[in-house]
Short mmCIF file of C-alpha atoms and ligand atoms in Angstrom, two decimals:
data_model
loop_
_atom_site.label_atom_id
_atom_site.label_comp_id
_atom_site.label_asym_id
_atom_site.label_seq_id
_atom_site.Cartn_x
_atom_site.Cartn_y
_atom_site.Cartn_z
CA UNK A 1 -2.98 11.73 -15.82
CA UNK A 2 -2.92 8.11 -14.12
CA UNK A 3 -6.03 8.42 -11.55
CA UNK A 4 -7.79 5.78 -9.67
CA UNK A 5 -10.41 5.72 -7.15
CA UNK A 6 -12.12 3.00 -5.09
CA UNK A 7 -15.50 2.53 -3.58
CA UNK A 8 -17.22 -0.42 -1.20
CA UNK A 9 -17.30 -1.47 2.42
CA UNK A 10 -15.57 -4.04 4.50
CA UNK A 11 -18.15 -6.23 4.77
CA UNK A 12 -20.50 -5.10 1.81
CA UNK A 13 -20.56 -7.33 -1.46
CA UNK A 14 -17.51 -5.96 -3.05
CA UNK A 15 -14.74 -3.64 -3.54
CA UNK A 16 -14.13 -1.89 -6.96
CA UNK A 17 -11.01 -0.16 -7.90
CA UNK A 18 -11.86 2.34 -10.97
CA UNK A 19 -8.28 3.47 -13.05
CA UNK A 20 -8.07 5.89 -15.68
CA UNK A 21 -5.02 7.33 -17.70
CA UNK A 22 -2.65 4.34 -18.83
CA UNK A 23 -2.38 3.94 -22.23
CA UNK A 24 -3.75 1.31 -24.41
CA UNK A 25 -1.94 -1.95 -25.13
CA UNK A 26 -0.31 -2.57 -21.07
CA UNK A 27 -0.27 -6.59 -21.28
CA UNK A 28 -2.29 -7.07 -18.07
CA UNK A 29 -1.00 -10.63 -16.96
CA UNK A 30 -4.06 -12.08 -14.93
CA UNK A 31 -1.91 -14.42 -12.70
CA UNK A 32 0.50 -11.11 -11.46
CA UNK A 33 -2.56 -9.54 -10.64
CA UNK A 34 -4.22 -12.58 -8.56
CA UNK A 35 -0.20 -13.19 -7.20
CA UNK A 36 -0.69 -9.28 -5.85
CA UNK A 37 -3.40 -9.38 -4.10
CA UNK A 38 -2.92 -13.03 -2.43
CA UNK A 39 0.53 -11.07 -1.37
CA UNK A 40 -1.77 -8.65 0.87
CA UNK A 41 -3.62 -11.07 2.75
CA UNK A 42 -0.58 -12.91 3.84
CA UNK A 43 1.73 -12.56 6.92
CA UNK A 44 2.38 -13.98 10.57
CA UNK A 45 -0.10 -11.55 12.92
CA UNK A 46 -3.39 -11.33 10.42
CA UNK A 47 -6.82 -12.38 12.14
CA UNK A 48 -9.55 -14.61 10.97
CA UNK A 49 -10.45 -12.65 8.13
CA UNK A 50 -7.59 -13.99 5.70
CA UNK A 51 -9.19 -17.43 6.26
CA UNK A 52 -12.48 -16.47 4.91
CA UNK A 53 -11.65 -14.16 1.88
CA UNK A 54 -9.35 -15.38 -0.76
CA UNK A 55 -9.12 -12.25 -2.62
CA UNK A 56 -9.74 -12.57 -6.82
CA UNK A 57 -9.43 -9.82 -9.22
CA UNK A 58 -13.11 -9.49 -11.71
CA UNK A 59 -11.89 -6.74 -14.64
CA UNK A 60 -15.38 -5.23 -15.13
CA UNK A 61 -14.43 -2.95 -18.07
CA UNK A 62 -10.87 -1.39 -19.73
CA UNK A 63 -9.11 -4.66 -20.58
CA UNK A 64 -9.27 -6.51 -23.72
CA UNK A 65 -7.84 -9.48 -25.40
CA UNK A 66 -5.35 -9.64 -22.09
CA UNK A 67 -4.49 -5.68 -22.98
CA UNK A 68 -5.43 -2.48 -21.63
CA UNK A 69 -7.51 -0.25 -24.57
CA UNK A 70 -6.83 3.22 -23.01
CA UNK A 71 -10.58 3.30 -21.36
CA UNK A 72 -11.03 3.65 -17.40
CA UNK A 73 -10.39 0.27 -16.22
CA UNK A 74 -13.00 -1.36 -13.41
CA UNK A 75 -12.34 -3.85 -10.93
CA UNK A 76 -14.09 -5.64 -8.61
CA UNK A 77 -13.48 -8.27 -5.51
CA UNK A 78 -15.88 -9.89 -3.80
CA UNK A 79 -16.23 -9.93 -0.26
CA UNK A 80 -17.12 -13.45 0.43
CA UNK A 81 -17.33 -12.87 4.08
CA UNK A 82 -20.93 -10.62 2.70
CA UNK A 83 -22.82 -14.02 2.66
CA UNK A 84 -22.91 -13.84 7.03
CA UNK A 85 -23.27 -9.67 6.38
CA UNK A 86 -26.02 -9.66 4.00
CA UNK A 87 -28.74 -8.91 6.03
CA UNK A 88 -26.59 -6.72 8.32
CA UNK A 89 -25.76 -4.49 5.73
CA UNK A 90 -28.69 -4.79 3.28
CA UNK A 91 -28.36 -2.42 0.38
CA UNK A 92 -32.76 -2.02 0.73
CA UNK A 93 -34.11 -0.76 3.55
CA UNK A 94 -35.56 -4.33 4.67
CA UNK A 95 -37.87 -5.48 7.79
CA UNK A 96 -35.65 -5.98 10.40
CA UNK A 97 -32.43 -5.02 8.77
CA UNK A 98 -32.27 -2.47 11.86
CA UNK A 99 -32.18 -4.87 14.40
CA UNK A 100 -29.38 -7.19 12.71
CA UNK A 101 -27.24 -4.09 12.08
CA UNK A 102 -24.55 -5.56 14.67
CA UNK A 103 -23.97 -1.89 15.74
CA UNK A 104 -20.84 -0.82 17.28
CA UNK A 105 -21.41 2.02 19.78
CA UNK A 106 -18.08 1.84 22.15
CA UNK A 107 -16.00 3.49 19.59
CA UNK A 108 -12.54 2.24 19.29
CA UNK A 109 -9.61 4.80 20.17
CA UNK A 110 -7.39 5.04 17.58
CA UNK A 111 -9.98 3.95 15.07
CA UNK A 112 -12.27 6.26 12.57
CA UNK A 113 -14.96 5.34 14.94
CA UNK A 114 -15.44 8.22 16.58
CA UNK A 115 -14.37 10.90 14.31
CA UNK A 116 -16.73 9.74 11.60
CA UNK A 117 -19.70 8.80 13.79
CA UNK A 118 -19.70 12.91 15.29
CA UNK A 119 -18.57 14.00 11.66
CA UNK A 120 -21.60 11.64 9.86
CA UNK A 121 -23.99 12.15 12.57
CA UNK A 122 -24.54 8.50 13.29
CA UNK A 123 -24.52 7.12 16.69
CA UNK A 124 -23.21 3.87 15.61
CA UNK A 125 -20.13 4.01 13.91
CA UNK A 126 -21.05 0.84 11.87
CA UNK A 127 -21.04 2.69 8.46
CA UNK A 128 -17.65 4.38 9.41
CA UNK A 129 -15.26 1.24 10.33
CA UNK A 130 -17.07 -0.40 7.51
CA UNK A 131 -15.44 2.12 4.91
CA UNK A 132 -12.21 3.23 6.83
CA UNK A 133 -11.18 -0.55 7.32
CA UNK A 134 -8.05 -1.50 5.79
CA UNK A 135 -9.75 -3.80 4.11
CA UNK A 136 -10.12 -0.88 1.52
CA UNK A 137 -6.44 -2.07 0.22
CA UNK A 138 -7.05 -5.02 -1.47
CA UNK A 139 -8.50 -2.63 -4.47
CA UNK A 140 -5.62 -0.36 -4.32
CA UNK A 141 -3.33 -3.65 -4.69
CA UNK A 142 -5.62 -4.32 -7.31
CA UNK A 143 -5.34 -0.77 -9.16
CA UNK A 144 -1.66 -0.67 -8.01
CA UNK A 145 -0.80 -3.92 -9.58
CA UNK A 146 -2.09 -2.53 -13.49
CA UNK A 147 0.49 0.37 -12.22
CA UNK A 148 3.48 -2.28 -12.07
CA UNK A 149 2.35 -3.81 -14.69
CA UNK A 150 2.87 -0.64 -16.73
CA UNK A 151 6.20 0.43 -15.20
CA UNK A 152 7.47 -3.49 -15.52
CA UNK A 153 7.51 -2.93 -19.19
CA UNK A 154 10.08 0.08 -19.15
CA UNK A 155 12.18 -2.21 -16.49
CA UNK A 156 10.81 -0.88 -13.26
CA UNK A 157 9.91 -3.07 -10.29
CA UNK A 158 8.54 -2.13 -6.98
CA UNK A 159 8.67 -4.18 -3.79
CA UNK A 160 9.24 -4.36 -0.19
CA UNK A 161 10.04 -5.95 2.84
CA UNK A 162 9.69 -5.25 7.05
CA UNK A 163 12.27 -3.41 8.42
CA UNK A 164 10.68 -3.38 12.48
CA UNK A 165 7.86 -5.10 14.05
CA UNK A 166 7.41 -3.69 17.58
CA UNK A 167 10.81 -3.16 19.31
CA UNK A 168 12.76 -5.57 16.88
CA UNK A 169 14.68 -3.79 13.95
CA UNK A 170 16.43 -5.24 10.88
CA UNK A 171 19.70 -3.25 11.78
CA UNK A 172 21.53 -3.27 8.16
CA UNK A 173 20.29 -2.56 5.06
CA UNK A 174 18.75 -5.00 2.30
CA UNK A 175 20.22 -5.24 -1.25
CA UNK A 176 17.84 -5.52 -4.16
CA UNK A 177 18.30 -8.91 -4.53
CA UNK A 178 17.51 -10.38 -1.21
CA UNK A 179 14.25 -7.80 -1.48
CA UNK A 180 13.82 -9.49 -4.64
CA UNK A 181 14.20 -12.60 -3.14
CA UNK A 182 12.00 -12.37 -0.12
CA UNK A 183 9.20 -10.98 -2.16
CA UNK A 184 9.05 -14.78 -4.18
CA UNK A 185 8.78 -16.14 -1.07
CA UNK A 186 5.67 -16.55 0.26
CA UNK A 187 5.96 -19.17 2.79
CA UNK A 188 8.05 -16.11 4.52
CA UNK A 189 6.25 -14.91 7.74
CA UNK A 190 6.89 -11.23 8.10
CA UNK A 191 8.87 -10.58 4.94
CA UNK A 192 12.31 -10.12 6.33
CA UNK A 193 15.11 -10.68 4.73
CA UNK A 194 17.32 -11.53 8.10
CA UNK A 195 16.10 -14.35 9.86
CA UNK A 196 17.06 -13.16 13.06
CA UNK A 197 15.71 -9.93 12.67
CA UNK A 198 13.02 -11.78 11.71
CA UNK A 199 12.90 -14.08 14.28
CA UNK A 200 12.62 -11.36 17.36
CA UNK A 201 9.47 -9.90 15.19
CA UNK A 202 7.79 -12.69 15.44
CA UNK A 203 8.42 -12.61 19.35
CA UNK A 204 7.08 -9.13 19.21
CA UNK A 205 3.40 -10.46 17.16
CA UNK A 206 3.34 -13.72 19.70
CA UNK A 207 3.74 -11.02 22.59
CA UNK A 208 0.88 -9.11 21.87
CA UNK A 209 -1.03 -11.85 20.54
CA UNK A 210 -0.75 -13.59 24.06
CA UNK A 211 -1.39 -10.33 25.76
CA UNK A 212 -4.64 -9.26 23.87
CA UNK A 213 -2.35 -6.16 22.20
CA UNK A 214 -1.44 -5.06 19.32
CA UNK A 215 1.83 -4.31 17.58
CA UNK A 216 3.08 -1.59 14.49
CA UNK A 217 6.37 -1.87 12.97
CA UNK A 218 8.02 -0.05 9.74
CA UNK A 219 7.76 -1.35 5.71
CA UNK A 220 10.15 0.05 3.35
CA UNK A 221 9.18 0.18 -0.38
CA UNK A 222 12.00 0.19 -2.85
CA UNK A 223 11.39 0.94 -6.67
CA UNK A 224 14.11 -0.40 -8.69
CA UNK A 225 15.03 0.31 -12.55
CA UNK A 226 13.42 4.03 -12.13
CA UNK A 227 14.29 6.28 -14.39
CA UNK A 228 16.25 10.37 -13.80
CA UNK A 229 13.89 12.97 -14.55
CA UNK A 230 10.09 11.68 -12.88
CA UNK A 231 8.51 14.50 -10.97
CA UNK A 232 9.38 17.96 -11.14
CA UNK A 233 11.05 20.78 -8.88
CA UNK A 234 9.00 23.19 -10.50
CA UNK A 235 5.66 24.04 -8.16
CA UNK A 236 5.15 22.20 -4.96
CA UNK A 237 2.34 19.51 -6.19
CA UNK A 238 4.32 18.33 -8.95
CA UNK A 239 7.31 17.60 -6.38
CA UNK A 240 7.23 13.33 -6.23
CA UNK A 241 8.90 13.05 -2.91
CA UNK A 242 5.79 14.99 -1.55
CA UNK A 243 3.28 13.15 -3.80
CA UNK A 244 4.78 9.51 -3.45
CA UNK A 245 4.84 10.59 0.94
CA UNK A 246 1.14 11.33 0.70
CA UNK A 247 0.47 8.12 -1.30
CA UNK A 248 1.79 6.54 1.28
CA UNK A 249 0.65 8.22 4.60
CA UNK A 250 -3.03 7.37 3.01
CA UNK A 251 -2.59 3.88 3.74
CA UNK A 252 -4.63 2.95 7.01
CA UNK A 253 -2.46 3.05 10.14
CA UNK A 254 0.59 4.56 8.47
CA UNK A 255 1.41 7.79 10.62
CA UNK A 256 5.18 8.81 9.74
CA UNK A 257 6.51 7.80 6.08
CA UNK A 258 10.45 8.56 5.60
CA UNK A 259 12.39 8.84 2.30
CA UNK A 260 16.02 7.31 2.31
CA UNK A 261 17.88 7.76 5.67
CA UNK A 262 15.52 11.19 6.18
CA UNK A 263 15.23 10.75 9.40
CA UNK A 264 18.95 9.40 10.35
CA UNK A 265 19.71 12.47 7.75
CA UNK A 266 18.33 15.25 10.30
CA UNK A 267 20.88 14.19 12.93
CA UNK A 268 23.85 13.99 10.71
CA UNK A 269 26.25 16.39 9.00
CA UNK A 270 26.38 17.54 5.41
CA UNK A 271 29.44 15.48 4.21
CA UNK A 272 27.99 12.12 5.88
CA UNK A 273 24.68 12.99 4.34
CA UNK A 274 24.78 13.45 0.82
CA UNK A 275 25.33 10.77 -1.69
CA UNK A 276 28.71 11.71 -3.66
CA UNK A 277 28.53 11.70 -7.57
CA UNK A 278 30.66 10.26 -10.10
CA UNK A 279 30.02 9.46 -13.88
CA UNK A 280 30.59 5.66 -15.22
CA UNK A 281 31.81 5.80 -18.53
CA UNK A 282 30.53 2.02 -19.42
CA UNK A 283 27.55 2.21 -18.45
CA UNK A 284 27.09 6.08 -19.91
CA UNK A 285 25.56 7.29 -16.55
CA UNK A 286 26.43 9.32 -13.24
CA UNK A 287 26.54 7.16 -10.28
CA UNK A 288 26.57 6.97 -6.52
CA UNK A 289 28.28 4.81 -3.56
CA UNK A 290 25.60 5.54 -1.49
CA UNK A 291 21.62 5.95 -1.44
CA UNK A 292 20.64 8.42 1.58
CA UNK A 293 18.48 10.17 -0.90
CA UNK A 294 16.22 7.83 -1.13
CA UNK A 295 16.50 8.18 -4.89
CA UNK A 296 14.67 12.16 -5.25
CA UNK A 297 16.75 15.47 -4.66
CA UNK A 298 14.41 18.74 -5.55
CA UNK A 299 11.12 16.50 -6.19
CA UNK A 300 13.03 14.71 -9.46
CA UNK A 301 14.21 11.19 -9.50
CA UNK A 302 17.75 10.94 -9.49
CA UNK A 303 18.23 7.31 -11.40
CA UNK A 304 18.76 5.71 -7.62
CA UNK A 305 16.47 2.98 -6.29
CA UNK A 306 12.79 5.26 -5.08
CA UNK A 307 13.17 4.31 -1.04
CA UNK A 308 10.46 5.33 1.29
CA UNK A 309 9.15 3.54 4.54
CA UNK A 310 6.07 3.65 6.28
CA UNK A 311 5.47 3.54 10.06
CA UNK A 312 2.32 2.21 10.98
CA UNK A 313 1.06 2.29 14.51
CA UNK A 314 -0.21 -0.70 16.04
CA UNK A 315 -3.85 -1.30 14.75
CA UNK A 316 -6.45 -0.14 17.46
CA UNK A 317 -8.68 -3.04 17.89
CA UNK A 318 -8.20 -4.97 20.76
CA UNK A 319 -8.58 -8.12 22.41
CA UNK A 320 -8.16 -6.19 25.67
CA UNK A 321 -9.79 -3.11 25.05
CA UNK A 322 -9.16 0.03 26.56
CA UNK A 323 -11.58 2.67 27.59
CA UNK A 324 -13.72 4.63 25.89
CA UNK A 325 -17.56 6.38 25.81
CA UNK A 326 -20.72 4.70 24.18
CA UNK A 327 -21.91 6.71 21.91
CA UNK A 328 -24.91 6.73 22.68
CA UNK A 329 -25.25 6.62 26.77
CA UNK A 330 -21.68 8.22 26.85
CA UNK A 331 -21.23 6.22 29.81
CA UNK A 332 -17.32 4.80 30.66
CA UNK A 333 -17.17 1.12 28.69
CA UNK A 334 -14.80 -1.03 27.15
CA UNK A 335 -14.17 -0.56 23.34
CA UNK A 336 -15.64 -2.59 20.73
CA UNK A 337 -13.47 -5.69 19.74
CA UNK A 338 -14.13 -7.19 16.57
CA UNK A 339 -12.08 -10.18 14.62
CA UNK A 340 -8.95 -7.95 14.16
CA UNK A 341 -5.14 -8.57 12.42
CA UNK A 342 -2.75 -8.56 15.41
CA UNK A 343 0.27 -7.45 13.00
CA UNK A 344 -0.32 -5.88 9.69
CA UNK A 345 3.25 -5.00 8.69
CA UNK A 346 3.97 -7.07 5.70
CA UNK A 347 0.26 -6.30 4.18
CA UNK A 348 0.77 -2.37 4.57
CA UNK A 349 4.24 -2.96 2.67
CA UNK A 350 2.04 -4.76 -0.36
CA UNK A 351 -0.21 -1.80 0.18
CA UNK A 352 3.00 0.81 -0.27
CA UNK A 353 3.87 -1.13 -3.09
CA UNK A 354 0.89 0.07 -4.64
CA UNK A 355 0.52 3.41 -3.43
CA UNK A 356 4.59 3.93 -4.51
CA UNK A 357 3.60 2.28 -8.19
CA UNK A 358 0.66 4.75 -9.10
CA UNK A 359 2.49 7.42 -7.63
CA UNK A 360 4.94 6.56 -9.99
CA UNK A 361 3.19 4.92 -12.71
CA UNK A 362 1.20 8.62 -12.44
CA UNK A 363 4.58 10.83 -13.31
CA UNK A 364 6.13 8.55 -16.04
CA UNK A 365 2.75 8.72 -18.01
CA UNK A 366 3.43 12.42 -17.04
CA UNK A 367 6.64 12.25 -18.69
CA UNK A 368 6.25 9.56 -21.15
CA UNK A 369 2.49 10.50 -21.91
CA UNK A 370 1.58 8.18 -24.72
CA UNK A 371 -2.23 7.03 -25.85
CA UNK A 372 -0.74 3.63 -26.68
CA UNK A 373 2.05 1.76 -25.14
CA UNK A 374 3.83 2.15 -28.61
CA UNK A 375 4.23 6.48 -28.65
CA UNK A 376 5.09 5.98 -24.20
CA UNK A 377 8.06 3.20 -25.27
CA UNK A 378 9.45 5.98 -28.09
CA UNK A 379 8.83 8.95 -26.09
CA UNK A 380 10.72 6.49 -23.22
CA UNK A 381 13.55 5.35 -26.00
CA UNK A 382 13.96 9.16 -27.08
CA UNK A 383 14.70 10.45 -23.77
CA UNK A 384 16.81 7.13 -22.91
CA UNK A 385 19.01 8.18 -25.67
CA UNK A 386 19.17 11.76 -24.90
CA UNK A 387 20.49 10.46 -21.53
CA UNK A 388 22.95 8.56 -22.87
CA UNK A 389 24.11 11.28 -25.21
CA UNK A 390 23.94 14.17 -22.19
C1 LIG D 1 -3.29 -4.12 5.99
C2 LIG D 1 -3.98 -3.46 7.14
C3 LIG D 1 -4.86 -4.18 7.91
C4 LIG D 1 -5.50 -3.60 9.00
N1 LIG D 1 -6.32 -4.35 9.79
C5 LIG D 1 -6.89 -3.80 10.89
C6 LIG D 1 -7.67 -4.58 11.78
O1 LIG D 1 -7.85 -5.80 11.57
N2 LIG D 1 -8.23 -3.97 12.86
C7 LIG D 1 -8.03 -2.63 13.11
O2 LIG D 1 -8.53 -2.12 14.10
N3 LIG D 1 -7.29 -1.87 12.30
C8 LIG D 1 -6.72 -2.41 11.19
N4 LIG D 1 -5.96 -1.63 10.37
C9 LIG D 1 -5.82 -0.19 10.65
C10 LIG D 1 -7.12 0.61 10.51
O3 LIG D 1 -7.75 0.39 9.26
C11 LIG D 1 -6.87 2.09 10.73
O4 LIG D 1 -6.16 2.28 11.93
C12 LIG D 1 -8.18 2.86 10.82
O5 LIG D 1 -8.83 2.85 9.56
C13 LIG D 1 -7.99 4.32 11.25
O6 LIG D 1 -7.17 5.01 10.35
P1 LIG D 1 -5.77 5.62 10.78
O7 LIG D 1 -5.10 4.64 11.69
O8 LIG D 1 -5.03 5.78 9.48
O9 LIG D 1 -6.02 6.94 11.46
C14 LIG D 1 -5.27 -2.21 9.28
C15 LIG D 1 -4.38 -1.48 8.51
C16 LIG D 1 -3.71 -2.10 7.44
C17 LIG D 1 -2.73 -1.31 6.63
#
């Protein structure tokens, strides 16, 4: 069982990422892993934040001689933005440390601010944004990128791109190839593989970042190379749609998450629906003209490209606040505005990435099992054959 966890604050001294369950001998290339998580704190919208951190990968325990060794692997990032939190946010109970607490007591709607401060009992919801902040991703990408790593051997890539920022749409779909090709580019502002499309998102950040506002849009994750047979139509839990949806809807600000053309799908008929099947004798596999699926039918994959999209709401914090209560006086105020990303599209589609990778990285070792990368590659060759044979 592939299982991670994460633990640390926004603006403590670190974030750790803890991952247990991949077997021993996954090459862990140092350079992907740094290349991932400088891929999160990119894109046109971000706030001040990106300037300060620049995001590096410290493997604490697990990896070896460049491999994985099959024990729980430990990761941490600094926060370098801790060195103007430390005595905010002291870990000791220090003189003072009250006082410098930079409470936030106008609780942001749309935030965790004031859920967590009536759930927690605190009447500053300081501790709250400090753990529900998106900033919580950069370890995922972290653990998510030893996921890819994994899958990459058995030919499996995951990646993504923006299909919407705001009102502005990329109105055809993307082959693999400009995905591919957008991905390598990192000088690309939103991650779109139209530049017109691409252009009117950008007039949708500048909008809101002109108008104090904020602004949501839509990632789609595609996993490429994925082999039939992941997941299972047997009991509800094991179904991978449903587990690869929830991976996703955790991600911070993600409140809808489609698979295919789901949604497109529910206003459609049968016949324009369902992706026909043939079989292609050279290439010893069935086949479709079309992807509507999203590459699962019953919970399995069906050897298609994995598609799912997130839609993320704009992100609450704003330079024009609305209104809200103080926490403590529960008189009428404006809501707290901290430094805040105006756009976090392309991020939250490096965050999918991850989520969609140890969702799937979690059902091949399911499948595959393996202690060591040599028994999951013939348990993967077997069944590769058997295909080919079916
Ligand atoms: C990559 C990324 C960056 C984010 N940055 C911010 C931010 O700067 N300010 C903010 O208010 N929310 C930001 N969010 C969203 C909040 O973390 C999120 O809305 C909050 O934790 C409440 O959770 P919920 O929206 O999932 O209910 C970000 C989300 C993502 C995916």
């Amino acid at each position: 069982m592939l299982r991670f966890v994460t633990a640390g604050e926004s603006h403590g001294q670190a974030l750790v990422a803890w991952i247990s369950g991949l077997p021993a001998g996954v090459p862990v290339d140092l350079d992907f892993v740094q290349r991932e998580l400088h891929r999160r704190q990119l894109g046109y919208g971000r706030g001040g934040r990106q300037r300060i951190e620049k995001d590096a990968a410290d493997f604490l325990a697990g990896v070896r001689h460049g491999h994985t060794i099959g024990a729980p692997i430990a990761v941490r990032i600094e926060n370098r933005d801790w060195a103007n939190w430390e005595k905010a946010l002291p870990v000791e109970d220090t003189e003072g440390a009250e006082d410098a607490q930079r409470p936030l007591t106008a609780p942001r709607p749309g935030h965790a601010d004031l859920a967590g401060a009536l759930k927690f009992n605190f009447h500053d919801a300081r501790y709250v944004l400090e753990r529900a902040s998106a900033r919580e991703t950069a370890a995922r990408v972290a653990a998510g990128s030893l996921a890819k790593l994994l899958l990459r051997e058995f030919g499996v890539r995951v990646l993504s791109h923006t299909v919407g920022v705001g009102h502005a749409r990329l109105e055809r779909e993307a082959t693999w190839d400009e995905i591919v090709a957008i991905c390598d580019n990192l000088e690309s502002p939103l991650r779109c593989v139209d530049s017109d499309a691409e252009a009117k998102m950008k007039a949708e950040v500048d909008r809101a970042l002109r108008t104090g506002d904020s602004v949501g849009g839509v990632f789609e994750v595609v996993a490429h190379g994925v082999p039939p047979g992941l997941g299972s139509h047997a009991q509800w839990d094991e179904k991978l749609d449903a587990r690869l949806a929830r991976a996703v809807m955790s991600i911070q600000a993600v409140k809808a998450v489609e698979l295919g053309a789901g949604v497109a799908n529910a206003a459609s008929y049968g016949s324009e629906v369902q992706d026909e099947i043939r079989y292609d004798a050279g290439a010893k596999r069935f086949a479709r003209s079309s992807n509507r699926a999203g590459g699962l039918e019953g919970g399995i994959t069906n050897g298609q490209d994995v598609v799912l999209r997130g839609y993320l709401k704009p992100i609450s914090t704003l330079r024009r606040p609305l209104l809200t209560a103080d926490l403590k006086t529960k008189e009428a105020v404006k809501a707290a505005y901290e430094r805040s990303d105006v756009c976090v599209v392309p991020a939250g589609g490096v965050a999918g990435e991850a989520m969609v990778a140890l969702g799937l990285g979690g059902a091949f070792v399911e499948k595959f099992g393996g202690d060591s990368m040599k028994e999951t590659r013939r348990n993967f060759e077997g069944y590769a054959r058997q295909l080919e044979q079916f």
